[in-house]
Tab-separated table of C-alpha atoms in Angstrom:
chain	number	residue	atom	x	y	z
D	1	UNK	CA	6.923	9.293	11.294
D	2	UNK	CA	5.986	12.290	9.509
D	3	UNK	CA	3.000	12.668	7.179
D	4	UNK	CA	2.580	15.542	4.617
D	5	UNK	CA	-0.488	15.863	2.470
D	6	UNK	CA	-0.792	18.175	-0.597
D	7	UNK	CA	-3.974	18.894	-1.723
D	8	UNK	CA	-2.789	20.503	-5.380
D	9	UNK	CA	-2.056	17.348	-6.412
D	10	UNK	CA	-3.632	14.989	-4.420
D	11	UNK	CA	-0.504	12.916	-3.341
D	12	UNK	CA	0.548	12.390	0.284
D	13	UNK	CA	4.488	11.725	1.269
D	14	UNK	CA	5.294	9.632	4.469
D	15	UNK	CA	8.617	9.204	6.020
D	16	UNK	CA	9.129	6.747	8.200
D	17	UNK	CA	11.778	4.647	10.737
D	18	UNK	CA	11.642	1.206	10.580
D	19	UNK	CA	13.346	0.217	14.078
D	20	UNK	CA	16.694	-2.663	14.350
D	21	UNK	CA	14.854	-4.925	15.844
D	22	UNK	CA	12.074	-5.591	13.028
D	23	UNK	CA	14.804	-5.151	10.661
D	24	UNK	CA	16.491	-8.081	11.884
D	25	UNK	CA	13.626	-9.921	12.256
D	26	UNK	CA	12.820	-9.351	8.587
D	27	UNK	CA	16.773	-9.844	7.567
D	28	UNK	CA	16.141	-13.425	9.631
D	29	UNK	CA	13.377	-14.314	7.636
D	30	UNK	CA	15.109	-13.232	4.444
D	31	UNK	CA	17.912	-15.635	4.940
D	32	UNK	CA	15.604	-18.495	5.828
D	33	UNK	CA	14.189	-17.828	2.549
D	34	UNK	CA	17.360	-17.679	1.058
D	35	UNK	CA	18.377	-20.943	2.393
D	36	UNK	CA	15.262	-23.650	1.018
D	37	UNK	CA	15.397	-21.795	-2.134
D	38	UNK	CA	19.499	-21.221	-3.119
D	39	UNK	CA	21.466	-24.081	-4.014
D	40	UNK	CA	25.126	-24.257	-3.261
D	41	UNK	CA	27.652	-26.853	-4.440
D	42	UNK	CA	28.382	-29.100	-1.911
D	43	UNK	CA	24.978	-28.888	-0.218
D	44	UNK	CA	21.436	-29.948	-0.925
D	45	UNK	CA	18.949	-27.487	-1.688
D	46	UNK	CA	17.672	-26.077	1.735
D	47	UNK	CA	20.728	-27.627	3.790
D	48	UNK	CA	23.538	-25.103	3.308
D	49	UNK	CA	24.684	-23.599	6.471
D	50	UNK	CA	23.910	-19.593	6.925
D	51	UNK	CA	27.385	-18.699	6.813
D	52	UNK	CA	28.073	-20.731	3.302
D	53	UNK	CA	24.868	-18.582	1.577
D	54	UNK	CA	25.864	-15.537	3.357
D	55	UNK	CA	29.289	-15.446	1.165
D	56	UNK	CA	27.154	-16.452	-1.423
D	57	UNK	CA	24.806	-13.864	-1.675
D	58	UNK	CA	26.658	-11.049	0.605
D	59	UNK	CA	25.573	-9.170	3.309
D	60	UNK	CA	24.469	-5.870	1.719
D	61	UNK	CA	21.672	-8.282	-0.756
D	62	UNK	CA	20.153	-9.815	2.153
D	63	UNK	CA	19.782	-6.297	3.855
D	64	UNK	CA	17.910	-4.939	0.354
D	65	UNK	CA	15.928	-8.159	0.443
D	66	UNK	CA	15.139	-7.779	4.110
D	67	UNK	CA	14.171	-3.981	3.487
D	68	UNK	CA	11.899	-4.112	1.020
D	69	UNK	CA	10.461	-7.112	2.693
D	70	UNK	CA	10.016	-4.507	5.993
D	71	UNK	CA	8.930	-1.884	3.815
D	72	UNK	CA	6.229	-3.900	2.089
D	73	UNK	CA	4.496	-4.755	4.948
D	74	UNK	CA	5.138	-1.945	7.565
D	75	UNK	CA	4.142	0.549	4.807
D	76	UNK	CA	-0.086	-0.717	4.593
D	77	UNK	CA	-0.038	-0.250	8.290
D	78	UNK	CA	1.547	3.417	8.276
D	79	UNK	CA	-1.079	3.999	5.746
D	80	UNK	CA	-4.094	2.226	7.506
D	81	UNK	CA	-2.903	4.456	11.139
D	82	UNK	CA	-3.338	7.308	9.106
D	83	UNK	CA	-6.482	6.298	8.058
D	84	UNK	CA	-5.367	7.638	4.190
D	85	UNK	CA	-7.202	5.772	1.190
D	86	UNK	CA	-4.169	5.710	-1.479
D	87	UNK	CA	-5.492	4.400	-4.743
D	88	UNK	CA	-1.970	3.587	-6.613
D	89	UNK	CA	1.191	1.688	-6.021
D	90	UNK	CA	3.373	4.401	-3.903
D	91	UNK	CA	6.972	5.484	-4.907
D	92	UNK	CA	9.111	4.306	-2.065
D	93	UNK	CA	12.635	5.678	-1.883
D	94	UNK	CA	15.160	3.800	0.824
D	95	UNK	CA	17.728	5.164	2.488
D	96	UNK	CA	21.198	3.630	3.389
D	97	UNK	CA	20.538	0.181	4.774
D	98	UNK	CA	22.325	-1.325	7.613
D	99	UNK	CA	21.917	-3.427	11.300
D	100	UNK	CA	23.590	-0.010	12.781
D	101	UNK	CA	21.010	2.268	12.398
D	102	UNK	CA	16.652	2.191	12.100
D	103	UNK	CA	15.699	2.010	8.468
D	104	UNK	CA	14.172	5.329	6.663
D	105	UNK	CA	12.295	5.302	4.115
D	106	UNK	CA	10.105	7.834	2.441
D	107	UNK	CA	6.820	6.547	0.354
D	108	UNK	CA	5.315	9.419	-1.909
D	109	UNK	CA	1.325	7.991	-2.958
D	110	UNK	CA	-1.609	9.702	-5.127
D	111	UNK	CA	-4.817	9.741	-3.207
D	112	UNK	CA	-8.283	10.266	-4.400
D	113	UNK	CA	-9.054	13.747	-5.184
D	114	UNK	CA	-11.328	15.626	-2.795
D	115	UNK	CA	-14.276	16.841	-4.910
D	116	UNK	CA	-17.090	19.192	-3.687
D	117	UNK	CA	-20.542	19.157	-5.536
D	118	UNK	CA	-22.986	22.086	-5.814
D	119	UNK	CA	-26.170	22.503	-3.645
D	120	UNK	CA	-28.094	20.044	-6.454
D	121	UNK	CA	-31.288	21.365	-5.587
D	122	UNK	CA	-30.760	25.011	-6.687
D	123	UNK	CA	-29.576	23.548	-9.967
D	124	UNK	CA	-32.270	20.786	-10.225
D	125	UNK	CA	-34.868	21.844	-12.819
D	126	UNK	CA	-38.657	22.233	-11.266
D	127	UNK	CA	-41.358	19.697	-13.249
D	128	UNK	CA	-44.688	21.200	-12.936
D	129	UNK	CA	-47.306	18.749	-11.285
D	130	UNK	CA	-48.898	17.075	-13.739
D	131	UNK	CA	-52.724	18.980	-15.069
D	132	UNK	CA	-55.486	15.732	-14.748
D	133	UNK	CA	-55.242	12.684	-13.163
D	134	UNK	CA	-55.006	9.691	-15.621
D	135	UNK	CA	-58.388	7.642	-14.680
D	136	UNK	CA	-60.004	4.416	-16.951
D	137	UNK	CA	-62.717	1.994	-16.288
D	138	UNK	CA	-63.071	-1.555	-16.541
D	139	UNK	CA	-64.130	-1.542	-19.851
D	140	UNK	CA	-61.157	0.365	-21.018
D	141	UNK	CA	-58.716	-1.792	-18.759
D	142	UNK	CA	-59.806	-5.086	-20.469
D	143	UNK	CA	-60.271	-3.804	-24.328
């Protein structure tokens, strides 16, 4: 994993590996997804075997679905390890998808801008003390 920050303009760029196994973990859940939601001819809704959505829906979409699925929630965690407060949706760019290889991506998010105040008490303007006391009786108080 590899973290740059750039101060100019606030934005921090991660790229990241997302390892086979949690890939296929994530393709898994993708496909049982697939399956209670697709309906095929032949089948009821939720019952079709794997293989019968897989031709469906092809092998390269249930990859995408199962990488952005990873990426979605592997990519709070990079942040949170990081311990970087982004404050907008990041731009994630994926790279080839497969069950060969780990899955890079690269996330580029704003951050908060760092912003320095001045010493606020050689700015701050001096009030003179007050000249006499404000003082009433009981008279005064009641009336």
């Amino acid at each position: 994993m590899k973290v740059t920050k750039n101060p100019k303009t606030s934005e921090v760029e991660v790229s990241a590996d997302i390892p086979l196994e949690i890939v296929a973990s994530y393709r898994e859940r993708a496909l049982a997804k697939l399956t209670s939601s697709l309906e095929i001819d032949g089948f009821r809704k939720g019952k079709a075997p794997k293989e019968h959505i897989l031709k469906h829906v092809g092998e390269a979409a249930l990859l995408n679905e199962a990488a952005e699925r990873a990426i979605s929630e592997e990519l709070p965690k990079v942040f949170a390890s990081e311990n970087l407060l982004v404050i907008d949706t990041p731009q994630v760019t994926i790279g080839p998808v497969s069950l060969e290889k780990p899955l890079h991506f690269t996330a580029k998010a704003p951050l908060p801008p760092s912003v320095e105040l001045p010493n606020y008490t050689k700015i701050a303007k001096k009030h003179p003390a007050p000249k006499t006391a404000f003082t009433a009786t009981e008279e005064e108080i009641l009336d």
